[in-house]
């Protein structure tokens, strides 16, 4: 066996082994679920795998389901974009200006530990059970963590690099785009990736508790109607959506920051 063949077989095993264990974990979970529906709880309280599978197929063949899924993703995506723009801009200001840092430190530290769900009653009072309310909840939920991570990234940039760029005659705008933002980009990329699945959670919570349109609202309707099999089907769908959002965010992070040394090491 040649060395290239050995390397190919090793790389193939490195890919297949995690997949095999992942499939095994899913199979064990489904088996435990089915056993629990038979031995522990009643079929009505804990529907079995076949019943939930039928409900899942029925849901995904309805046009209204895809419209609701699109609404939930739209709320999450739009809120993520707006929160990223505001959070990065705020983080850059806090990280580069001592005056802004001193003026906003108390306010940011006060707001950061407040869960987004706490302001839901106020958002409902002002905006009502609307898409705008869901977007606002998403923005509030992730904007401050993005700003804090961006500020940390800006403050981590080597001052020698900034002073060197300044000595070469670069203007503040050029220093920001060519030195500070590239240096802080790993922090910003991590913040954006971590925030991506949180946006989906906030969009669903806005529908479940605030009545905003989307899958969260449909899940609450199924709960009120006592359709437990539909509840489990919605949970599976939302879990799959979360995995896809997380994978897409991680892939986008690697592609956009492929030039950075830390990401070249990963690839």
Coordinates of C-alpha atoms in Angstrom, one line a residue:
X1 CA 0.0 0.0 0.0
X2 CA 1.5 3.4 -1.0
X3 CA 1.8 6.3 1.3
X4 CA -0.9 8.3 -0.7
X5 CA -3.3 5.4 -0.3
X6 CA -2.6 5.2 3.5
X7 CA -3.2 9.0 3.8
X8 CA -6.5 8.6 1.8
X9 CA -7.7 5.8 4.0
X10 CA -6.8 7.7 7.2
X11 CA -8.6 10.9 6.0
X12 CA -11.6 8.8 5.0
X13 CA -11.7 7.3 8.5
X14 CA -11.5 10.7 10.1
X15 CA -14.6 11.7 8.1
X16 CA -16.6 8.6 8.5
X17 CA -16.0 7.8 12.2
X18 CA -17.7 11.1 13.5
X19 CA -20.6 10.5 11.0
X20 CA -21.0 6.9 12.2
X21 CA -21.1 8.0 15.9
X22 CA -23.5 10.8 15.0
X23 CA -25.9 8.4 13.3
X24 CA -25.5 6.0 16.3
X25 CA -26.4 8.8 18.7
X26 CA -29.5 9.7 16.8
X27 CA -30.6 6.0 16.6
X28 CA -30.2 5.7 20.4
X29 CA -32.1 8.8 21.0
X30 CA -35.0 7.6 18.8
X31 CA -35.0 4.2 20.5
X32 CA -35.1 5.8 24.0
X33 CA -37.9 8.1 22.8
X34 CA -40.0 5.2 21.5
X35 CA -39.4 3.2 24.6
X36 CA -40.4 6.1 26.8
X37 CA -43.6 6.6 24.8
X38 CA -44.5 2.9 25.4
X39 CA -43.3 2.2 28.9
X40 CA -43.3 5.5 30.8
X41 CA -45.9 7.9 29.4
X42 CA -49.1 7.5 27.5
X43 CA -49.1 7.8 23.7
X44 CA -51.2 11.0 24.0
X45 CA -48.7 12.7 26.3
X46 CA -45.6 11.5 24.6
X47 CA -46.3 10.5 21.0
X48 CA -44.1 7.8 19.6
X49 CA -41.7 8.2 16.7
X50 CA -44.1 6.9 14.0
X51 CA -46.9 9.3 15.1
X52 CA -44.6 12.3 15.2
X53 CA -43.1 11.3 11.8
X54 CA -46.6 11.3 10.3
X55 CA -47.3 14.7 11.8
X56 CA -44.0 16.0 10.5
X57 CA -44.7 14.8 7.0
X58 CA -48.2 16.3 7.1
X59 CA -46.8 19.7 8.3
X60 CA -44.1 19.9 5.7
X61 CA -46.5 19.2 2.9
X62 CA -48.6 22.3 3.7
X63 CA -47.8 25.5 2.0
X64 CA -48.7 27.5 5.2
X65 CA -45.9 25.7 7.0
X66 CA -43.2 26.9 4.6
X67 CA -44.7 30.5 4.8
X68 CA -44.4 30.4 8.6
X69 CA -40.9 29.0 8.4
X70 CA -39.9 31.8 5.9
X71 CA -41.4 34.4 8.3
X72 CA -39.4 33.1 11.2
X73 CA -36.2 33.0 9.2
X74 CA -36.8 36.5 7.8
X75 CA -37.3 37.9 11.3
X76 CA -34.1 36.2 12.5
X77 CA -32.1 37.3 9.5
X78 CA -33.2 40.9 9.4
X79 CA -32.7 41.3 13.1
X80 CA -29.3 39.7 12.8
X81 CA -28.2 42.1 10.1
X82 CA -29.5 45.2 11.9
X83 CA -28.0 44.1 15.2
X84 CA -24.7 43.3 13.6
X85 CA -24.5 46.8 12.0
X86 CA -25.4 48.6 15.2
X87 CA -23.3 46.3 17.4
X88 CA -20.1 46.5 15.4
X89 CA -20.4 50.3 15.0
X90 CA -21.0 50.7 18.7
X91 CA -18.2 48.3 19.6
X92 CA -15.7 50.2 17.4
X93 CA -16.7 53.5 19.0
X94 CA -16.3 52.0 22.5
X95 CA -13.0 50.3 21.7
X96 CA -11.4 53.3 20.0
X97 CA -12.7 56.3 22.1
X98 CA -12.0 56.6 25.8
X99 CA -14.7 59.2 26.0
X100 CA -17.4 56.9 24.4
X101 CA -16.2 54.0 26.6
X102 CA -16.5 56.1 29.8
X103 CA -19.9 57.5 28.7
X104 CA -21.4 54.1 27.8
X105 CA -19.8 51.7 30.2
X106 CA -22.4 52.0 33.0
X107 CA -25.3 51.8 30.5
X108 CA -23.9 48.8 28.7
X109 CA -23.1 46.9 31.8
X110 CA -26.6 47.6 33.1
X111 CA -28.3 46.4 29.9
X112 CA -26.1 43.4 29.1
X113 CA -27.3 41.0 31.8
X114 CA -31.0 41.8 31.1
X115 CA -32.6 38.9 29.1
X116 CA -34.4 39.9 26.0
X117 CA -37.5 38.1 27.1
X118 CA -37.8 40.7 30.0
X119 CA -38.6 43.5 27.5
X120 CA -41.2 41.4 25.7
X121 CA -44.2 43.0 27.5
X122 CA -43.0 46.5 26.7
X123 CA -42.3 45.5 23.0
X124 CA -45.8 44.0 22.8
X125 CA -47.3 47.2 24.3
X126 CA -45.6 49.4 21.8
X127 CA -45.4 47.3 18.7
X128 CA -48.1 44.7 19.2
X129 CA -47.9 41.0 18.1
X130 CA -46.2 41.9 14.8
X131 CA -43.2 41.1 12.7
X132 CA -41.6 44.3 13.9
X133 CA -41.9 43.2 17.5
X134 CA -40.1 40.0 16.7
X135 CA -37.3 41.9 14.9
X136 CA -36.9 44.3 17.8
X137 CA -36.6 41.3 20.2
X138 CA -33.9 39.8 18.1
X139 CA -32.0 43.0 17.9
X140 CA -32.1 43.6 21.6
X141 CA -31.1 40.0 22.3
X142 CA -27.8 40.0 20.3
X143 CA -26.8 43.6 19.7
X144 CA -25.0 44.2 23.0
X145 CA -23.0 40.9 23.0
X146 CA -21.8 41.7 19.5
X147 CA -20.9 45.2 20.6
X148 CA -19.0 43.9 23.6
X149 CA -17.1 41.3 21.6
X150 CA -16.2 43.9 18.9
X151 CA -14.9 46.3 21.6
X152 CA -12.8 43.6 23.0
X153 CA -11.4 42.8 19.5
X154 CA -10.6 46.5 18.9
X155 CA -8.9 46.8 22.2
X156 CA -6.8 43.7 21.4
X157 CA -5.2 45.3 18.3
X158 CA -1.5 45.9 18.9
X159 CA -1.0 49.7 19.5
X160 CA 2.4 49.4 17.7
X161 CA 0.6 48.6 14.5
X162 CA -1.8 51.6 14.9
X163 CA 1.1 53.9 15.7
X164 CA 3.1 52.6 12.7
X165 CA 0.2 53.2 10.4
X166 CA -0.2 56.7 11.8
X167 CA 3.5 57.4 11.3
X168 CA 3.1 56.5 7.6
X169 CA 0.5 59.2 7.3
X170 CA -2.6 57.0 7.2
X171 CA -5.8 58.9 8.1
X172 CA -8.0 57.7 10.9
X173 CA -10.5 56.1 8.4
X174 CA -7.7 54.2 6.6
X175 CA -6.3 53.0 10.0
X176 CA -9.8 51.8 10.9
X177 CA -10.3 49.8 7.7
X178 CA -6.8 48.6 7.2
X179 CA -5.5 47.9 10.7
X180 CA -8.2 48.0 13.4
X181 CA -11.1 46.1 11.8
X182 CA -8.8 43.4 10.3
X183 CA -7.2 42.9 13.7
X184 CA -10.5 42.7 15.4
X185 CA -12.2 40.6 12.7
X186 CA -11.8 37.2 14.6
X187 CA -13.6 38.6 17.6
X188 CA -16.3 40.1 15.3
X189 CA -16.7 36.8 13.3
X190 CA -17.0 34.8 16.5
X191 CA -19.7 37.2 17.8
X192 CA -21.7 37.0 14.6
X193 CA -21.5 33.2 14.5
X194 CA -22.6 32.8 18.1
X195 CA -25.4 35.3 17.6
X196 CA -26.8 33.5 14.6
X197 CA -28.7 30.6 16.3
X198 CA -29.7 33.0 19.1
X199 CA -31.6 35.1 16.5
X200 CA -33.7 32.0 15.7
X201 CA -34.4 31.4 19.4
X202 CA -35.6 35.0 19.8
X203 CA -37.8 34.8 16.7
X204 CA -39.5 31.7 18.0
X205 CA -39.9 33.2 21.5
X206 CA -41.5 36.3 20.0
X207 CA -44.0 34.0 18.3
X208 CA -44.7 31.7 21.3
X209 CA -45.1 34.4 24.0
X210 CA -45.7 37.6 22.0
X211 CA -47.9 36.3 19.2
X212 CA -45.5 37.4 16.4
X213 CA -46.1 35.5 13.1
X214 CA -44.0 32.4 12.4
X215 CA -43.4 28.9 13.7
X216 CA -43.4 30.0 17.4
X217 CA -47.0 31.2 17.1
X218 CA -48.0 28.0 15.3
X219 CA -46.4 25.9 18.1
X220 CA -48.4 27.7 20.7
X221 CA -51.6 27.1 18.7
X222 CA -50.8 23.4 18.5
X223 CA -50.2 23.4 22.3
X224 CA -53.5 25.1 23.0
X225 CA -55.3 22.6 20.7
X226 CA -53.7 19.6 22.4
X227 CA -51.9 18.4 19.3
X228 CA -48.9 17.0 21.0
X229 CA -47.6 15.2 17.9
X230 CA -47.5 18.6 16.1
X231 CA -45.6 20.1 19.0
X232 CA -42.9 17.5 18.7
X233 CA -42.9 17.9 14.9
X234 CA -42.3 21.7 15.3
X235 CA -39.6 21.1 17.8
X236 CA -37.8 18.8 15.3
X237 CA -38.2 21.3 12.6
X238 CA -36.8 24.1 14.7
X239 CA -33.9 21.9 15.8
X240 CA -33.0 21.2 12.2
X241 CA -33.3 24.9 11.3
X242 CA -31.0 25.7 14.2
X243 CA -28.4 23.2 12.9
X244 CA -28.6 24.7 9.4
X245 CA -28.3 28.3 10.7
X246 CA -25.3 27.4 12.9
X247 CA -23.6 25.5 10.0
X248 CA -24.2 28.4 7.6
X249 CA -22.9 30.9 10.0
X250 CA -19.7 28.9 10.7
X251 CA -19.1 28.4 7.0
X252 CA -19.6 32.1 6.2
X253 CA -17.2 32.9 9.0
X254 CA -14.5 30.6 7.6
X255 CA -15.0 31.9 4.1
X256 CA -14.9 35.6 5.0
X257 CA -11.9 35.3 7.3
X258 CA -10.0 32.6 5.4
X259 CA -7.1 35.1 5.1
X260 CA -6.5 35.3 8.8
X261 CA -3.8 33.1 10.4
X262 CA -6.1 31.6 13.0
X263 CA -8.6 30.4 10.3
X264 CA -5.8 29.1 8.0
X265 CA -4.7 26.9 10.9
X266 CA -8.3 25.4 11.2
X267 CA -8.5 24.7 7.5

